[in-house]
Short mmCIF file of C-alpha atoms in Angstrom, two decimals:
data_model
loop_
_atom_site.label_atom_id
_atom_site.label_comp_id
_atom_site.label_asym_id
_atom_site.label_seq_id
_atom_site.Cartn_x
_atom_site.Cartn_y
_atom_site.Cartn_z
CA UNK A 1 -50.09 23.37 -31.10
CA UNK A 2 -47.76 25.72 -29.13
CA UNK A 3 -49.26 27.87 -26.30
CA UNK A 4 -47.46 30.55 -24.52
CA UNK A 5 -50.05 31.93 -22.08
CA UNK A 6 -49.08 34.37 -19.26
CA UNK A 7 -47.45 32.29 -16.57
CA UNK A 8 -49.89 33.77 -13.92
CA UNK A 9 -52.93 33.09 -16.12
CA UNK A 10 -55.81 32.09 -13.66
CA UNK A 11 -57.09 29.27 -15.83
CA UNK A 12 -53.81 27.74 -16.64
CA UNK A 13 -54.68 24.23 -15.16
CA UNK A 14 -57.66 24.04 -17.67
CA UNK A 15 -55.59 24.82 -20.79
CA UNK A 16 -54.34 21.40 -21.75
CA UNK A 17 -57.85 19.89 -21.69
CA UNK A 18 -59.45 22.86 -23.51
CA UNK A 19 -56.92 22.50 -26.34
CA UNK A 20 -57.15 18.52 -26.42
CA UNK A 21 -60.91 18.62 -26.43
CA UNK A 22 -61.20 21.44 -28.95
CA UNK A 23 -60.92 19.15 -32.07
CA UNK A 24 -57.96 21.28 -33.40
CA UNK A 25 -55.23 18.56 -32.71
CA UNK A 26 -54.68 15.75 -35.27
CA UNK A 27 -54.34 12.27 -33.83
CA UNK A 28 -50.53 12.37 -34.05
CA UNK A 29 -50.19 15.96 -33.10
CA UNK A 30 -48.72 17.55 -29.92
CA UNK A 31 -49.66 20.25 -27.65
CA UNK A 32 -46.74 22.19 -26.06
CA UNK A 33 -47.59 24.60 -23.27
CA UNK A 34 -44.82 26.97 -21.96
CA UNK A 35 -45.29 27.71 -18.18
CA UNK A 36 -43.28 28.53 -15.03
CA UNK A 37 -42.15 26.49 -12.15
CA UNK A 38 -45.41 26.86 -10.28
CA UNK A 39 -47.50 24.82 -12.63
CA UNK A 40 -47.51 21.03 -12.70
CA UNK A 41 -49.46 19.12 -15.47
CA UNK A 42 -48.16 15.60 -14.67
CA UNK A 43 -51.41 14.30 -13.57
CA UNK A 44 -53.37 15.73 -16.51
CA UNK A 45 -54.91 13.34 -19.14
CA UNK A 46 -52.63 13.11 -22.26
CA UNK A 47 -49.50 14.42 -20.35
CA UNK A 48 -46.28 13.06 -21.88
CA UNK A 49 -43.28 15.04 -20.61
CA UNK A 50 -42.00 18.23 -19.17
CA UNK A 51 -38.76 19.90 -20.19
CA UNK A 52 -37.12 22.53 -18.03
CA UNK A 53 -34.96 25.32 -19.25
CA UNK A 54 -34.15 27.42 -16.03
CA UNK A 55 -37.47 28.65 -14.71
CA UNK A 56 -39.33 28.15 -17.89
CA UNK A 57 -41.00 24.66 -18.44
CA UNK A 58 -42.53 23.10 -21.68
CA UNK A 59 -45.18 20.43 -21.10
CA UNK A 60 -46.08 18.09 -23.87
CA UNK A 61 -49.51 16.51 -24.34
CA UNK A 62 -50.97 14.09 -26.83
CA UNK A 63 -54.50 12.79 -27.44
CA UNK A 64 -53.37 9.30 -26.41
CA UNK A 65 -53.51 7.90 -23.01
CA UNK A 66 -50.21 7.89 -21.17
#
């Protein structure tokens, strides 16, 4: 699942868990959320990695514990 919400979205911090808990993701699937520098998901359940490309970031999540 690839999500590209507005970078200033008020509920951005809740987005990973909303998607992971939705039942839409397969056990081996990935959630990738595009976001700006001001958002940090490193402490979120399911967080795997963040890739930075200038001021654009892509955070990756899985259903597994990391």
